[in-house]
mmCIF file of C-alpha atoms and ligand atoms in Angstrom:
data_model
loop_
_atom_site.group_PDB
_atom_site.id
_atom_site.type_symbol
_atom_site.label_atom_id
_atom_site.label_comp_id
_atom_site.label_asym_id
_atom_site.label_seq_id
_atom_site.Cartn_x
_atom_site.Cartn_y
_atom_site.Cartn_z
ATOM 1 C CA MET A 241 23.021 -19.023 -6.874
ATOM 2 C CA ASN A 242 21.791 -19.421 -10.468
ATOM 3 C CA GLU A 243 22.902 -23.027 -10.625
ATOM 4 C CA GLN A 244 21.121 -23.635 -7.379
ATOM 5 C CA THR A 245 17.949 -21.959 -8.661
ATOM 6 C CA ASN A 246 18.029 -24.087 -11.839
ATOM 7 C CA ALA A 247 18.429 -27.298 -9.881
ATOM 8 C CA VAL A 248 15.501 -26.371 -7.667
ATOM 9 C CA GLU A 249 13.389 -25.506 -10.702
ATOM 10 C CA LYS A 250 13.510 -29.078 -11.974
ATOM 11 C CA ARG A 251 11.598 -30.238 -8.941
ATOM 12 C CA LYS A 252 7.824 -29.918 -8.732
ATOM 13 C CA ARG A 253 6.591 -26.691 -7.209
ATOM 14 C CA VAL A 254 4.297 -26.320 -4.243
ATOM 15 C CA PHE A 255 2.425 -23.155 -3.313
ATOM 16 C CA SER A 256 0.087 -22.488 -0.438
ATOM 17 C CA ALA A 257 -0.966 -19.625 1.799
ATOM 18 C CA VAL A 258 -2.910 -18.711 4.915
ATOM 19 C CA LYS A 259 -4.722 -15.457 5.461
ATOM 20 C CA PRO A 260 -4.030 -13.398 8.570
ATOM 21 C CA THR A 261 -7.590 -13.011 9.834
ATOM 22 C CA GLY A 262 -8.299 -14.050 13.396
ATOM 23 C CA ASN A 263 -6.232 -16.502 15.312
ATOM 24 C CA PRO A 264 -4.772 -19.588 13.540
ATOM 25 C CA THR A 265 -6.397 -22.805 14.736
ATOM 26 C CA LEU A 266 -5.644 -26.443 15.203
ATOM 27 C CA GLY A 267 -7.754 -26.851 12.019
ATOM 28 C CA ASN A 268 -5.315 -24.704 10.033
ATOM 29 C CA TYR A 269 -2.471 -26.695 11.507
ATOM 30 C CA LEU A 270 -3.837 -30.195 10.920
ATOM 31 C CA GLY A 271 -5.542 -29.394 7.614
ATOM 32 C CA ALA A 272 -2.596 -27.627 6.054
ATOM 33 C CA MET A 273 0.386 -26.102 7.907
ATOM 34 C CA LYS A 274 1.574 -29.304 9.600
ATOM 35 C CA TYR A 275 2.585 -30.816 6.265
ATOM 36 C CA TRP A 276 4.160 -27.785 4.667
ATOM 37 C CA GLY A 277 7.566 -27.867 6.337
ATOM 38 C CA ARG A 278 8.323 -31.433 5.347
ATOM 39 C CA MET A 279 7.313 -30.952 1.706
ATOM 40 C CA SER A 280 10.578 -29.156 0.943
ATOM 41 C CA ASP A 281 12.403 -32.527 1.072
ATOM 42 C CA GLU A 282 10.708 -33.418 -2.178
ATOM 43 C CA TYR A 283 9.443 -30.191 -3.684
ATOM 44 C CA ASP A 284 10.391 -26.615 -4.346
ATOM 45 C CA CYS A 285 8.006 -24.855 -1.945
ATOM 46 C CA LEU A 286 6.615 -21.357 -1.670
ATOM 47 C CA TYR A 287 4.381 -20.273 1.201
ATOM 48 C CA ALA A 288 2.751 -16.922 1.771
ATOM 49 C CA VAL A 289 0.862 -14.987 4.385
ATOM 50 C CA ALA A 290 -2.094 -13.944 2.226
ATOM 51 C CA ASP A 291 -2.521 -10.473 3.725
ATOM 52 C CA LEU A 292 -4.245 -9.039 0.633
ATOM 53 C CA HIS A 293 -6.968 -11.623 1.164
ATOM 54 C CA ALA A 294 -7.481 -10.468 4.753
ATOM 55 C CA ILE A 295 -9.102 -7.135 3.884
ATOM 56 C CA THR A 296 -12.125 -8.687 2.167
ATOM 57 C CA VAL A 297 -13.634 -8.701 5.654
ATOM 58 C CA ALA A 298 -13.542 -5.600 7.873
ATOM 59 C CA ILE A 299 -10.280 -5.616 9.830
ATOM 60 C CA ASP A 300 -8.660 -3.058 12.086
ATOM 61 C CA PRO A 301 -5.241 -1.827 10.779
ATOM 62 C CA LYS A 302 -3.606 -2.733 14.086
ATOM 63 C CA ASP A 303 -5.022 -6.251 13.914
ATOM 64 C CA LEU A 304 -3.978 -6.703 10.297
ATOM 65 C CA ARG A 305 -0.382 -5.764 11.181
ATOM 66 C CA GLU A 306 -0.215 -7.949 14.266
ATOM 67 C CA ASN A 307 -2.001 -10.927 12.663
ATOM 68 C CA SER A 308 0.326 -10.777 9.656
ATOM 69 C CA LYS A 309 3.495 -10.818 11.740
ATOM 70 C CA ARG A 310 2.097 -13.458 14.048
ATOM 71 C CA LEU A 311 1.195 -15.729 11.157
ATOM 72 C CA PHE A 312 4.525 -15.205 9.447
ATOM 73 C CA ALA A 313 6.383 -16.213 12.624
ATOM 74 C CA LEU A 314 3.984 -19.098 13.137
ATOM 75 C CA LEU A 315 4.711 -20.506 9.696
ATOM 76 C CA ILE A 316 8.384 -20.682 10.635
ATOM 77 C CA ALA A 317 7.474 -22.139 14.014
ATOM 78 C CA VAL A 318 5.447 -24.994 12.457
ATOM 79 C CA GLY A 319 8.499 -26.058 10.509
ATOM 80 C CA ILE A 320 8.844 -23.959 7.356
ATOM 81 C CA ASP A 321 12.550 -23.229 7.142
ATOM 82 C CA PRO A 322 12.937 -19.869 5.338
ATOM 83 C CA GLU A 323 16.274 -21.014 3.931
ATOM 84 C CA ARG A 324 14.789 -24.085 2.258
ATOM 85 C CA ASN A 325 11.460 -22.545 1.267
ATOM 86 C CA VAL A 326 10.381 -19.234 -0.162
ATOM 87 C CA LEU A 327 8.359 -17.714 2.656
ATOM 88 C CA PHE A 328 6.890 -14.267 2.090
ATOM 89 C CA MET A 329 4.139 -11.750 2.670
ATOM 90 C CA GLN A 330 1.763 -11.614 -0.308
ATOM 91 C CA SER A 331 1.476 -7.799 -0.399
ATOM 92 C CA HIS A 332 5.269 -7.490 -0.665
ATOM 93 C CA VAL A 333 5.112 -8.935 -4.171
ATOM 94 C CA LYS A 334 3.072 -6.552 -6.303
ATOM 95 C CA ALA A 335 2.707 -9.097 -9.107
ATOM 96 C CA HIS A 336 -0.114 -10.788 -7.138
ATOM 97 C CA ALA A 337 -2.447 -7.810 -7.472
ATOM 98 C CA GLU A 338 -1.408 -7.232 -11.077
ATOM 99 C CA LEU A 339 -1.990 -10.798 -12.192
ATOM 100 C CA CYS A 340 -5.299 -10.819 -10.337
ATOM 101 C CA TRP A 341 -6.498 -7.915 -12.491
ATOM 102 C CA LEU A 342 -5.409 -9.674 -15.662
ATOM 103 C CA LEU A 343 -7.048 -12.968 -14.645
ATOM 104 C CA ASN A 344 -10.317 -11.195 -13.816
ATOM 105 C CA ASN A 345 -10.806 -10.934 -17.532
ATOM 106 C CA TYR A 346 -10.619 -14.692 -17.966
ATOM 107 C CA THR A 347 -12.966 -15.518 -15.090
ATOM 108 C CA MET A 348 -16.685 -15.681 -15.662
ATOM 109 C CA PHE A 349 -19.099 -13.903 -13.348
ATOM 110 C CA GLY A 350 -21.143 -17.089 -13.024
ATOM 111 C CA GLU A 351 -18.086 -19.097 -11.991
ATOM 112 C CA ALA A 352 -17.137 -16.684 -9.229
ATOM 113 C CA SER A 353 -20.783 -16.452 -8.086
ATOM 114 C CA ARG A 354 -20.895 -20.185 -7.467
ATOM 115 C CA MET A 355 -18.125 -20.135 -4.854
ATOM 116 C CA THR A 356 -19.514 -21.506 -1.597
ATOM 117 C CA GLN A 357 -17.238 -19.383 0.543
ATOM 118 C CA PHE A 358 -18.433 -16.194 -1.169
ATOM 119 C CA LYS A 359 -22.038 -17.196 -0.550
ATOM 120 C CA ASP A 360 -21.352 -18.100 3.098
ATOM 121 C CA LYS A 361 -19.403 -14.954 3.860
ATOM 122 C CA SER A 362 -22.004 -12.782 2.124
ATOM 123 C CA LYS A 363 -24.652 -14.275 4.383
ATOM 124 C CA LYS A 364 -22.542 -13.691 7.478
ATOM 125 C CA ALA A 365 -21.818 -10.027 6.706
ATOM 126 C CA PRO A 366 -24.611 -8.760 4.427
ATOM 127 C CA GLU A 367 -23.526 -5.161 5.118
ATOM 128 C CA ASN A 368 -20.093 -5.748 3.565
ATOM 129 C CA ILE A 369 -20.493 -7.836 0.402
ATOM 130 C CA ASN A 370 -17.659 -6.031 -1.336
ATOM 131 C CA VAL A 371 -16.149 -6.697 -4.761
ATOM 132 C CA GLY A 372 -12.937 -7.938 -3.114
ATOM 133 C CA LEU A 373 -14.863 -10.737 -1.430
ATOM 134 C CA PHE A 374 -16.252 -11.733 -4.811
ATOM 135 C CA ASP A 375 -12.837 -11.509 -6.462
ATOM 136 C CA TYR A 376 -11.066 -13.393 -3.679
ATOM 137 C CA PRO A 377 -10.686 -16.706 -5.597
ATOM 138 C CA VAL A 378 -9.213 -14.891 -8.596
ATOM 139 C CA LEU A 379 -6.511 -13.389 -6.379
ATOM 140 C CA MET A 380 -5.933 -16.881 -5.048
ATOM 141 C CA ALA A 381 -5.561 -18.155 -8.616
ATOM 142 C CA ALA A 382 -3.018 -15.395 -9.248
ATOM 143 C CA ASP A 383 -1.066 -16.477 -6.136
ATOM 144 C CA ILE A 384 -0.823 -20.020 -7.408
ATOM 145 C CA LEU A 385 -0.304 -19.403 -11.122
ATOM 146 C CA LEU A 386 2.398 -16.765 -10.672
ATOM 147 C CA TYR A 387 4.732 -19.449 -9.370
ATOM 148 C CA GLN A 388 3.714 -22.157 -11.852
ATOM 149 C CA ALA A 389 2.811 -24.368 -8.903
ATOM 150 C CA ASP A 390 2.135 -28.050 -9.596
ATOM 151 C CA ILE A 391 0.683 -28.843 -6.191
ATOM 152 C CA VAL A 392 -1.448 -26.776 -3.814
ATOM 153 C CA PRO A 393 -1.781 -28.371 -0.366
ATOM 154 C CA VAL A 394 -4.974 -27.115 1.282
ATOM 155 C CA GLY A 395 -7.804 -28.128 3.573
ATOM 156 C CA ASP A 396 -11.053 -29.290 2.091
ATOM 157 C CA ASP A 397 -12.718 -25.843 2.172
ATOM 158 C CA GLN A 398 -10.243 -24.388 -0.340
ATOM 159 C CA MET A 399 -10.592 -27.118 -2.965
ATOM 160 C CA GLN A 400 -13.370 -25.330 -4.849
ATOM 161 C CA HIS A 401 -11.082 -22.304 -5.218
ATOM 162 C CA VAL A 402 -8.256 -24.483 -6.532
ATOM 163 C CA GLU A 403 -10.708 -25.960 -9.071
ATOM 164 C CA LEU A 404 -11.584 -22.455 -10.235
ATOM 165 C CA CYS A 405 -7.872 -21.703 -10.540
ATOM 166 C CA ARG A 406 -7.525 -24.750 -12.796
ATOM 167 C CA THR A 407 -10.418 -23.533 -14.947
ATOM 168 C CA ILE A 408 -8.870 -20.071 -15.327
ATOM 169 C CA ALA A 409 -5.423 -21.484 -16.158
ATOM 170 C CA THR A 410 -6.815 -23.888 -18.734
ATOM 171 C CA ARG A 411 -8.903 -21.161 -20.338
ATOM 172 C CA PHE A 412 -5.899 -18.843 -20.618
ATOM 173 C CA ASN A 413 -3.646 -21.600 -21.969
ATOM 174 C CA ASN A 414 -6.230 -22.542 -24.602
ATOM 175 C CA ARG A 415 -6.854 -18.949 -25.637
ATOM 176 C CA TYR A 416 -3.140 -18.089 -26.127
ATOM 177 C CA SER A 417 -0.667 -20.944 -25.731
ATOM 178 C CA PRO A 418 0.590 -22.945 -22.734
ATOM 179 C CA THR A 419 1.479 -20.303 -20.158
ATOM 180 C CA PHE A 420 0.431 -21.591 -16.770
ATOM 181 C CA THR A 421 1.005 -24.918 -15.064
ATOM 182 C CA VAL A 422 -2.451 -26.264 -14.229
ATOM 183 C CA PRO A 423 -2.110 -27.057 -10.508
ATOM 184 C CA GLU A 424 -3.519 -29.907 -8.475
ATOM 185 C CA GLY A 425 -5.099 -29.371 -5.089
ATOM 186 C CA LYS A 426 -4.002 -31.813 -2.432
ATOM 187 C CA VAL A 427 -5.828 -32.409 0.838
ATOM 188 C CA PRO A 428 -4.349 -34.450 3.701
ATOM 189 C CA THR A 429 -5.762 -37.945 4.237
ATOM 190 C CA PHE A 430 -6.904 -37.067 7.747
ATOM 191 C CA GLY A 431 -7.646 -33.630 9.076
ATOM 192 C CA SER A 432 -8.739 -31.959 5.858
ATOM 193 C CA ARG A 433 -11.773 -30.693 7.777
ATOM 194 C CA ILE A 434 -11.553 -30.200 11.509
ATOM 195 C CA TYR A 435 -14.757 -29.152 13.209
ATOM 196 C CA SER A 436 -15.454 -26.948 16.198
ATOM 197 C CA LEU A 437 -15.253 -28.757 19.547
ATOM 198 C CA SER A 438 -18.439 -27.064 20.724
ATOM 199 C CA ASP A 439 -20.380 -27.558 17.479
ATOM 200 C CA PRO A 440 -18.997 -30.508 15.514
ATOM 201 C CA THR A 441 -21.138 -29.624 12.502
ATOM 202 C CA ALA A 442 -19.338 -26.271 11.990
ATOM 203 C CA LYS A 443 -15.786 -25.833 10.685
ATOM 204 C CA MET A 444 -13.157 -24.861 13.264
ATOM 205 C CA GLY A 445 -12.419 -21.335 12.052
ATOM 206 C CA LYS A 446 -9.951 -18.572 12.955
ATOM 207 C CA SER A 447 -12.561 -15.900 13.326
ATOM 208 C CA GLU A 448 -15.764 -17.836 13.625
ATOM 209 C CA GLY A 449 -18.101 -19.109 16.287
ATOM 210 C CA ASN A 450 -17.630 -19.927 19.898
ATOM 211 C CA ALA A 451 -14.058 -19.388 21.131
ATOM 212 C CA ASP A 452 -14.327 -22.531 23.299
ATOM 213 C CA GLY A 453 -14.898 -24.646 20.215
ATOM 214 C CA ASN A 454 -11.812 -23.377 18.400
ATOM 215 C CA VAL A 455 -8.416 -24.510 19.617
ATOM 216 C CA PHE A 456 -5.846 -21.900 18.696
ATOM 217 C CA ILE A 457 -2.299 -22.943 17.868
ATOM 218 C CA LEU A 458 -0.991 -20.456 20.408
ATOM 219 C CA ASP A 459 -3.397 -21.331 23.219
ATOM 220 C CA PRO A 460 -1.575 -22.148 26.490
ATOM 221 C CA PRO A 461 -1.718 -25.864 27.489
ATOM 222 C CA GLU A 462 -4.292 -25.343 30.248
ATOM 223 C CA VAL A 463 -6.636 -23.564 27.836
ATOM 224 C CA ILE A 464 -6.271 -26.356 25.274
ATOM 225 C CA MET A 465 -7.027 -28.962 27.947
ATOM 226 C CA ARG A 466 -10.089 -27.036 29.128
ATOM 227 C CA LYS A 467 -11.452 -26.817 25.587
ATOM 228 C CA PHE A 468 -10.980 -30.540 24.967
ATOM 229 C CA LYS A 469 -12.512 -31.504 28.298
ATOM 230 C CA ARG A 470 -15.590 -29.461 27.400
ATOM 231 C CA ALA A 471 -15.818 -30.875 23.865
ATOM 232 C CA VAL A 472 -19.312 -31.886 22.830
ATOM 233 C CA THR A 473 -19.774 -35.672 22.546
ATOM 234 C CA ASP A 474 -23.077 -37.601 22.734
ATOM 235 C CA CYS A 475 -25.073 -39.639 25.242
ATOM 236 C CA ASP A 476 -23.565 -42.941 24.139
ATOM 237 C CA THR A 477 -20.362 -44.320 25.708
ATOM 238 C CA CYS A 478 -18.594 -45.918 22.757
ATOM 239 C CA VAL A 479 -15.582 -44.206 21.097
ATOM 240 C CA HIS A 480 -16.416 -44.930 17.499
ATOM 241 C CA ALA A 481 -16.297 -42.832 14.294
ATOM 242 C CA CYS A 482 -19.555 -42.609 12.345
ATOM 243 C CA GLU A 483 -22.001 -40.045 10.956
ATOM 244 C CA ASP A 484 -24.243 -40.182 14.011
ATOM 245 C CA LYS A 485 -21.331 -39.259 16.279
ATOM 246 C CA PRO A 486 -19.871 -36.058 14.817
ATOM 247 C CA GLY A 487 -18.226 -34.954 18.087
ATOM 248 C CA ILE A 488 -16.452 -38.270 18.681
ATOM 249 C CA THR A 489 -15.523 -38.562 14.998
ATOM 250 C CA ASN A 490 -14.000 -35.086 15.078
ATOM 251 C CA LEU A 491 -11.930 -35.909 18.180
ATOM 252 C CA LEU A 492 -10.761 -39.184 16.641
ATOM 253 C CA THR A 493 -9.841 -37.328 13.436
ATOM 254 C CA ILE A 494 -7.833 -34.794 15.434
ATOM 255 C CA TYR A 495 -6.005 -37.578 17.249
ATOM 256 C CA ALA A 496 -5.337 -39.495 14.006
ATOM 257 C CA ALA A 497 -4.085 -36.366 12.207
ATOM 258 C CA ILE A 498 -1.795 -35.402 15.111
ATOM 259 C CA ASN A 499 -0.234 -38.862 15.210
ATOM 260 C CA ASP A 500 -0.287 -39.604 11.460
ATOM 261 C CA ILE A 501 -2.329 -42.749 12.024
ATOM 262 C CA THR A 502 -5.578 -44.026 10.514
ATOM 263 C CA LEU A 503 -8.963 -43.384 12.070
ATOM 264 C CA GLU A 504 -9.362 -47.127 12.640
ATOM 265 C CA ARG A 505 -6.132 -47.285 14.573
ATOM 266 C CA ALA A 506 -7.185 -44.314 16.677
ATOM 267 C CA GLU A 507 -10.500 -46.063 17.358
ATOM 268 C CA ARG A 508 -8.688 -49.210 18.471
ATOM 269 C CA GLU A 509 -6.523 -47.220 20.887
ATOM 270 C CA PHE A 510 -9.597 -45.851 22.634
ATOM 271 C CA ALA A 511 -11.800 -48.931 22.419
ATOM 272 C CA ALA A 512 -11.845 -49.446 26.174
ATOM 273 C CA CYS A 513 -11.934 -45.759 27.159
ATOM 274 C CA ASP A 514 -14.715 -43.715 28.682
ATOM 275 C CA TYR A 515 -15.438 -40.328 27.107
ATOM 276 C CA ALA A 516 -13.725 -38.290 29.829
ATOM 277 C CA THR A 517 -10.441 -40.219 29.518
ATOM 278 C CA PHE A 518 -10.680 -40.121 25.729
ATOM 279 C CA LYS A 519 -11.124 -36.324 25.660
ATOM 280 C CA THR A 520 -8.245 -35.843 28.095
ATOM 281 C CA ARG A 521 -5.929 -37.990 25.967
ATOM 282 C CA VAL A 522 -6.803 -36.168 22.750
ATOM 283 C CA GLY A 523 -6.257 -32.856 24.565
ATOM 284 C CA GLU A 524 -2.849 -34.022 25.803
ATOM 285 C CA ALA A 525 -1.871 -35.049 22.281
ATOM 286 C CA ALA A 526 -2.827 -31.567 21.024
ATOM 287 C CA VAL A 527 -0.874 -29.888 23.841
ATOM 288 C CA GLU A 528 2.220 -31.932 23.022
ATOM 289 C CA VAL A 529 2.118 -31.330 19.275
ATOM 290 C CA LEU A 530 1.583 -27.587 19.734
ATOM 291 C CA ARG A 531 4.053 -27.051 22.593
ATOM 292 C CA PRO A 532 7.237 -26.823 20.460
ATOM 293 C CA VAL A 533 5.402 -24.639 17.936
ATOM 294 C CA ARG A 534 4.464 -22.159 20.652
ATOM 295 C CA GLU A 535 7.971 -22.117 22.099
ATOM 296 C CA LYS A 536 9.596 -21.509 18.734
ATOM 297 C CA TYR A 537 7.007 -18.862 17.936
ATOM 298 C CA GLU A 538 7.728 -16.966 21.156
ATOM 299 C CA ALA A 539 11.468 -16.952 20.430
ATOM 300 C CA LEU A 540 10.876 -15.612 16.918
ATOM 301 C CA ARG A 541 8.634 -12.821 18.167
ATOM 302 C CA ARG A 542 11.333 -11.626 20.536
ATOM 303 C CA ASP A 543 13.451 -10.643 17.518
ATOM 304 C CA ASP A 544 11.348 -8.338 15.357
ATOM 305 C CA LYS A 545 14.289 -7.129 13.273
ATOM 306 C CA GLY A 546 15.258 -10.708 12.486
ATOM 307 C CA LEU A 547 11.697 -11.511 11.456
ATOM 308 C CA MET A 548 11.519 -8.461 9.166
ATOM 309 C CA GLU A 549 14.788 -9.478 7.552
ATOM 310 C CA ILE A 550 13.446 -12.981 6.812
ATOM 311 C CA MET A 551 10.398 -11.288 5.267
ATOM 312 C CA ARG A 552 12.558 -9.072 3.082
ATOM 313 C CA VAL A 553 14.664 -11.956 1.776
ATOM 314 C CA GLY A 554 11.540 -14.043 1.091
ATOM 315 C CA ALA A 555 9.890 -11.194 -0.823
ATOM 316 C CA GLU A 556 12.969 -10.773 -3.020
ATOM 317 C CA LYS A 557 13.058 -14.455 -3.922
ATOM 318 C CA ALA A 558 9.318 -14.577 -4.642
ATOM 319 C CA GLU A 559 9.461 -11.339 -6.633
ATOM 320 C CA ARG A 560 12.063 -12.751 -9.032
ATOM 321 C CA LEU A 561 10.005 -15.869 -9.766
ATOM 322 C CA ALA A 562 6.725 -13.956 -10.051
ATOM 323 C CA ALA A 563 8.163 -11.355 -12.428
ATOM 324 C CA ARG A 564 8.955 -14.011 -15.032
ATOM 325 C CA THR A 565 5.400 -15.315 -15.200
ATOM 326 C CA LEU A 566 3.881 -11.842 -15.134
ATOM 327 C CA GLU A 567 6.005 -10.645 -18.037
ATOM 328 C CA LYS A 568 5.090 -13.717 -20.053
ATOM 329 C CA VAL A 569 1.393 -13.104 -19.412
ATOM 330 C CA TYR A 570 1.554 -9.431 -20.448
ATOM 331 C CA LYS A 571 3.262 -10.399 -23.686
ATOM 332 C CA LYS A 572 0.822 -13.197 -24.518
ATOM 333 C CA ILE A 573 -2.149 -10.895 -24.067
ATOM 334 C CA GLY A 574 -0.592 -8.304 -26.389
ATOM 335 C CA PHE A 575 0.523 -5.481 -24.115
ATOM 336 C CA VAL A 576 3.299 -3.233 -25.452
ATOM 337 C CA ARG A 577 6.278 -3.860 -23.181
ATOM 338 C CA LEU A 578 9.155 -1.458 -22.663
HETATM 339 P P1 TYM B 69 -7.298 -19.993 5.366
HETATM 340 O O1 TYM B 69 -6.407 -18.946 5.899
HETATM 341 O O2 TYM B 69 -8.750 -19.878 5.680
HETATM 342 O O3 TYM B 69 -6.838 -21.405 5.848
HETATM 343 C C1 TYM B 69 -5.491 -21.841 5.683
HETATM 344 C C2 TYM B 69 -5.457 -23.334 5.409
HETATM 345 O O4 TYM B 69 -6.052 -24.053 6.488
HETATM 346 C C3 TYM B 69 -7.075 -24.908 5.991
HETATM 347 N N1 TYM B 69 -8.148 -24.966 7.012
HETATM 348 C C4 TYM B 69 -8.600 -26.091 7.564
HETATM 349 N N2 TYM B 69 -8.262 -27.374 7.379
HETATM 350 C C5 TYM B 69 -8.909 -28.299 8.106
HETATM 351 N N3 TYM B 69 -9.888 -27.995 9.002
HETATM 352 C C6 TYM B 69 -10.253 -26.716 9.233
HETATM 353 N N4 TYM B 69 -11.197 -26.438 10.135
HETATM 354 C C7 TYM B 69 -9.598 -25.696 8.490
HETATM 355 N N5 TYM B 69 -9.705 -24.347 8.448
HETATM 356 C C8 TYM B 69 -8.817 -23.924 7.532
HETATM 357 C C9 TYM B 69 -7.558 -24.248 4.719
HETATM 358 O O5 TYM B 69 -8.183 -25.149 3.861
HETATM 359 C C10 TYM B 69 -6.270 -23.698 4.158
HETATM 360 O O6 TYM B 69 -5.580 -24.671 3.415
HETATM 361 N N6 TYM B 69 -7.808 -18.499 0.729
HETATM 362 C C11 TYM B 69 -6.941 -19.227 1.597
HETATM 363 C C12 TYM B 69 -5.520 -18.667 1.631
HETATM 364 C C13 TYM B 69 -4.899 -18.564 0.287
HETATM 365 C C14 TYM B 69 -4.427 -19.653 -0.488
HETATM 366 C C15 TYM B 69 -3.896 -19.049 -1.691
HETATM 367 C C16 TYM B 69 -4.385 -21.032 -0.311
HETATM 368 C C17 TYM B 69 -4.658 -17.431 -0.397
HETATM 369 N N7 TYM B 69 -4.065 -17.700 -1.571
HETATM 370 C C18 TYM B 69 -3.376 -19.834 -2.682
HETATM 371 C C19 TYM B 69 -3.835 -21.805 -1.326
HETATM 372 C C20 TYM B 69 -3.331 -21.210 -2.501
HETATM 373 C C21 TYM B 69 -7.508 -19.155 2.983
HETATM 374 O O7 TYM B 69 -8.207 -18.260 3.314
HETATM 375 O O8 TYM B 69 -7.093 -20.120 3.808
#
């Protein structure tokens, strides 16, 4: 086991996470989760359900529990093999909350205040601008730095948080001595920002906006088809990606990301298509890419004990790696260790 761990440690590390709020979308899938499973061919990968992040917005205990299990199973269903990756629930590894507290002291108030997501979420829920919401990117930095990750695959909206993580790591390393790997954020070429089908200027979000505009990974095929058929386009007839055609561009991006092709190639495929046929074909592509995910997910949810066991094993593996970094950090800062 040790030999195996050492061999794995020579490879570059990847860390990423998803938070269990709302219902995971095609945006989460195409912007991030789709690529995670295959990364373990080349990298040593850790993926988490970021449940501690989920309570920065008001959430019912029942929903938090169900969303967390659902997302955990979904990560396996999209292709993350728990034997080849470390897959775990963030709150099962206490080092995340501990390192977050330590890193708070190396994060400037002004830096955290500039985070776009904090500003957006504060506007959306002015009655609940809690300190956790403000501290959210520092917890995210702790997630990443605990595992000395080299690469953080995320969608476009998380890049500002990864930048802050780099700032915190660099500051700490300069103040003491090299302690943390300074990670690089990595967004996919296509699909790093998928927009709502009903409002192609707004991000497709798990818990946001019009349900018809958000395609959920677990939506049944007929629901997916209905949402695509109703997708907002424009009064033109030409399937072409450009700034003036956000709806069409979004659909072309979805198609390109599903099929791992360029936007230009997607455009060529639909050059002679009317909008109705185009929307149907993009919908069918989404149905087909999500079908095996849904089937695998349903099988996993039928075996709750099995799922909990995978969670336990993942937490143990993550805990061991996290403990090393945490201990190093305590020592560097000057804490008396037993
Ligand atoms: P979350 O849960 O909002 O989203 C998970 C991943 O999906 C990407 N994403 C999208 N990509 C393209 N188009 C969209 N419409 C879209 N919506 C979401 C996100 O960019 C993200 O990569 N704070 C993080 C979770 C987290 C994390 C971390 C990520 C916690 N700790 C450490 C990386 C490293 C979040 O809320 O993602």
